[in-house]
mmCIF file of C-alpha atoms in Angstrom:
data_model
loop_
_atom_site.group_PDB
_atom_site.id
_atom_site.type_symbol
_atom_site.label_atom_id
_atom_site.label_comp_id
_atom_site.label_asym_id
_atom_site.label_seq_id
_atom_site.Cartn_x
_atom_site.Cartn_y
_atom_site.Cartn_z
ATOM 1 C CA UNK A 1 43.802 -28.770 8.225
ATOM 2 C CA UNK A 2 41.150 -28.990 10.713
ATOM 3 C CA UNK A 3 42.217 -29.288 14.484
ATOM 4 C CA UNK A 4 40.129 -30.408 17.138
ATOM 5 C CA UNK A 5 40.722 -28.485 20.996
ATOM 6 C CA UNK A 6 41.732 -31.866 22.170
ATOM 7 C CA UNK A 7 43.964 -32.156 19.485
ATOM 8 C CA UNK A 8 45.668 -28.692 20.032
ATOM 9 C CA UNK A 9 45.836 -28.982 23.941
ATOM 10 C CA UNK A 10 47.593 -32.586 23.544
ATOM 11 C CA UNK A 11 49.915 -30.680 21.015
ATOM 12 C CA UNK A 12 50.607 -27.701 23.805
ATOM 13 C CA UNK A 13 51.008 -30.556 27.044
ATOM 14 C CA UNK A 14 54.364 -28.221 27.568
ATOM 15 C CA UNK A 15 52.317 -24.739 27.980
ATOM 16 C CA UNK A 16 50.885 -24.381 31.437
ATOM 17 C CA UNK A 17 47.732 -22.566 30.513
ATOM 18 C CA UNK A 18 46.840 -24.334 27.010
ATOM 19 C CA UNK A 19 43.966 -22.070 26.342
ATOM 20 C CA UNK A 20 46.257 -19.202 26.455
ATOM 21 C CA UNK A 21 48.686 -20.781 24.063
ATOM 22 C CA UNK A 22 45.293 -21.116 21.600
ATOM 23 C CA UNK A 23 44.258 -17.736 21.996
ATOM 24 C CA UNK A 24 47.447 -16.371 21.058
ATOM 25 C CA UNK A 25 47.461 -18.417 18.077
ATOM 26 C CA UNK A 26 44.267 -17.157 16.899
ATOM 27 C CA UNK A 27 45.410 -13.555 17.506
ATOM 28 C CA UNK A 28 48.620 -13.904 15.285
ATOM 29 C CA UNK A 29 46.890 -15.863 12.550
ATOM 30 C CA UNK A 30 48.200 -19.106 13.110
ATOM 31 C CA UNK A 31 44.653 -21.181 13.609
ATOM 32 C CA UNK A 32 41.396 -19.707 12.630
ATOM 33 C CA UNK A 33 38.216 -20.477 14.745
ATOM 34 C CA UNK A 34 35.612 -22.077 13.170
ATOM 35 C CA UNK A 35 33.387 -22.974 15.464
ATOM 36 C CA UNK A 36 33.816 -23.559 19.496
ATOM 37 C CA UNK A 37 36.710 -26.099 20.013
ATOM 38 C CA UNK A 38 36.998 -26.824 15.981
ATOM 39 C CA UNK A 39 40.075 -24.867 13.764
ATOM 40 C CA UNK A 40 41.380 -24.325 11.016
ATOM 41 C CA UNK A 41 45.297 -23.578 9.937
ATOM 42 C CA UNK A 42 44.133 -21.854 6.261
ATOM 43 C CA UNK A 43 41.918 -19.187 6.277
ATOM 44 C CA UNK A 44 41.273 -19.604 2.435
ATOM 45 C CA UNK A 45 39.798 -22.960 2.589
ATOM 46 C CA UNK A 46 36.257 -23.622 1.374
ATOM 47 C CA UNK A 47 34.010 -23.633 3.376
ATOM 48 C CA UNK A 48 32.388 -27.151 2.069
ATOM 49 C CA UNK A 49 35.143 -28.869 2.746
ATOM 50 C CA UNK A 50 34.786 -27.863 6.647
ATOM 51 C CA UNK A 51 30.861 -28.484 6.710
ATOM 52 C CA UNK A 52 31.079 -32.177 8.000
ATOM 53 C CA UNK A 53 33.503 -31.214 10.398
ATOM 54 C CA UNK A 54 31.217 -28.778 12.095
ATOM 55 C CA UNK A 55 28.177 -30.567 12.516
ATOM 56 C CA UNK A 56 27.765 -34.504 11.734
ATOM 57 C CA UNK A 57 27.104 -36.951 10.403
ATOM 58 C CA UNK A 58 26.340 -34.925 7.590
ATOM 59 C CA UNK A 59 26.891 -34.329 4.014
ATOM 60 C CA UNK A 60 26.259 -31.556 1.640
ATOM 61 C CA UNK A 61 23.110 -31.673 -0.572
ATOM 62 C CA UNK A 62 20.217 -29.571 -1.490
ATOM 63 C CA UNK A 63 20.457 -25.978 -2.646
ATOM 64 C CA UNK A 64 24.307 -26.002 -2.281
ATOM 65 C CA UNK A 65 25.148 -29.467 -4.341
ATOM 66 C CA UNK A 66 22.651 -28.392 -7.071
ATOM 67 C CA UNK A 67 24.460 -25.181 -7.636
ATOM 68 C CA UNK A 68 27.744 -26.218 -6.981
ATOM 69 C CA UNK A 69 27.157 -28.425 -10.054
ATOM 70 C CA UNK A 70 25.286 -26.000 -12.019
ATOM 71 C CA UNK A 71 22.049 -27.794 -12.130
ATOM 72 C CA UNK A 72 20.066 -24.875 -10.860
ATOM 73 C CA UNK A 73 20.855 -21.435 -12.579
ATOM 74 C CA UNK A 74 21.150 -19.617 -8.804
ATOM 75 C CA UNK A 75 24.224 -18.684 -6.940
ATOM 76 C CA UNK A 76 23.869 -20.006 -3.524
ATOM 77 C CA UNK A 77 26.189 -19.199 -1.261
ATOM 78 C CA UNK A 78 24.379 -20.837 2.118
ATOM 79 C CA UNK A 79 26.081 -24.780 2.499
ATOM 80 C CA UNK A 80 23.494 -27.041 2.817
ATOM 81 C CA UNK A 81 24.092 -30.158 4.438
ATOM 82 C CA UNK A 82 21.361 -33.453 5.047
ATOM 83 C CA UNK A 83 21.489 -35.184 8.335
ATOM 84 C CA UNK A 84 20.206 -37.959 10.174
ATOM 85 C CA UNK A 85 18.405 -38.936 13.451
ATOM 86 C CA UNK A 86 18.902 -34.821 15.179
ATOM 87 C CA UNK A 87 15.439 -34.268 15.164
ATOM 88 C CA UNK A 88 16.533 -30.525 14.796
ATOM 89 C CA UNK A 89 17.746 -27.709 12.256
ATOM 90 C CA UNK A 90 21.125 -26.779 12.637
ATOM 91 C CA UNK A 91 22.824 -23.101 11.437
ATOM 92 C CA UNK A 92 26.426 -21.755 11.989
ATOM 93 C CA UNK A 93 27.650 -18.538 10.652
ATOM 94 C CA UNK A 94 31.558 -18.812 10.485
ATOM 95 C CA UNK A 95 34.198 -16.619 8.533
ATOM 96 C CA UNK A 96 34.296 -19.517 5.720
ATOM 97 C CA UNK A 97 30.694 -19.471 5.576
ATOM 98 C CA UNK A 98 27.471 -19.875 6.557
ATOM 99 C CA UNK A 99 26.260 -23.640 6.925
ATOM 100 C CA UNK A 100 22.764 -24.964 7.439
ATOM 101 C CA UNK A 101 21.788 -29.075 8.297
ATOM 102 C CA UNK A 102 18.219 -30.204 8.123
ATOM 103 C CA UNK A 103 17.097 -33.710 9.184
ATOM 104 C CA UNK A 104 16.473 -35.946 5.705
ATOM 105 C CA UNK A 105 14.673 -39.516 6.292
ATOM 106 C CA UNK A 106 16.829 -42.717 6.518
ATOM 107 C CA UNK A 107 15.952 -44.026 3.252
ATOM 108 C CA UNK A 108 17.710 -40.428 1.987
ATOM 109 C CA UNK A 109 20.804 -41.073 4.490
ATOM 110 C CA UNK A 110 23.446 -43.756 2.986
ATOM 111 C CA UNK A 111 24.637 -45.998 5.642
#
């Protein structure tokens, strides 16, 4: 499940130093960081079903939907995501995976 850091430092009101609390968590492999202020509690899960969590609106398209449903004979292993209205290119390198969002015009972005 993805957490939020307001989510987890309403969940810890009781601890006096909250970040603490999350740091420790991380460290015994309770909540895995994947980005600043964004975790997850499973470490195995795939990384496109984080990728509009990290950075969005957004969804996944290009390279990444065409091989995920084998309509391009290349492994890609790079989750690429379309967005709208950033005016900029967008790349995170996490421990479930490397994600990439490009800017797509409005009459490619469903409303």
């Amino acid at each position: 499940m993805v957490i939020n850091n307001n989510t987890l430092k309403n969940n810890y009101k009781n601890y006096a130093n909250k970040d603490t609390k999350i740091s420790r968590e991380i460290k015994n492999g309770q909540l895995f960081k994947i980005i600043n202020g964004l975790y997850e509690t499973d470490p195995k899960t795939p990384g496109y079903l984080l990728a509009t969590s990290i950075y969005g609106p957004s969804y996944i398209s290009f390279e990444y939907a065409l091989s995920y449903y084998s309509l391009i004979p290349e492994r890609v292993t790079t989750i690429t995501c379309a967005t709208y209205d950033k005016k900029k290119k967008k790349q995170y390198n996490t421990s479930f995976g490397v994600f990439t969002y490009r800017d797509v015009p409005s009459l490619a972005y469903p409303e």
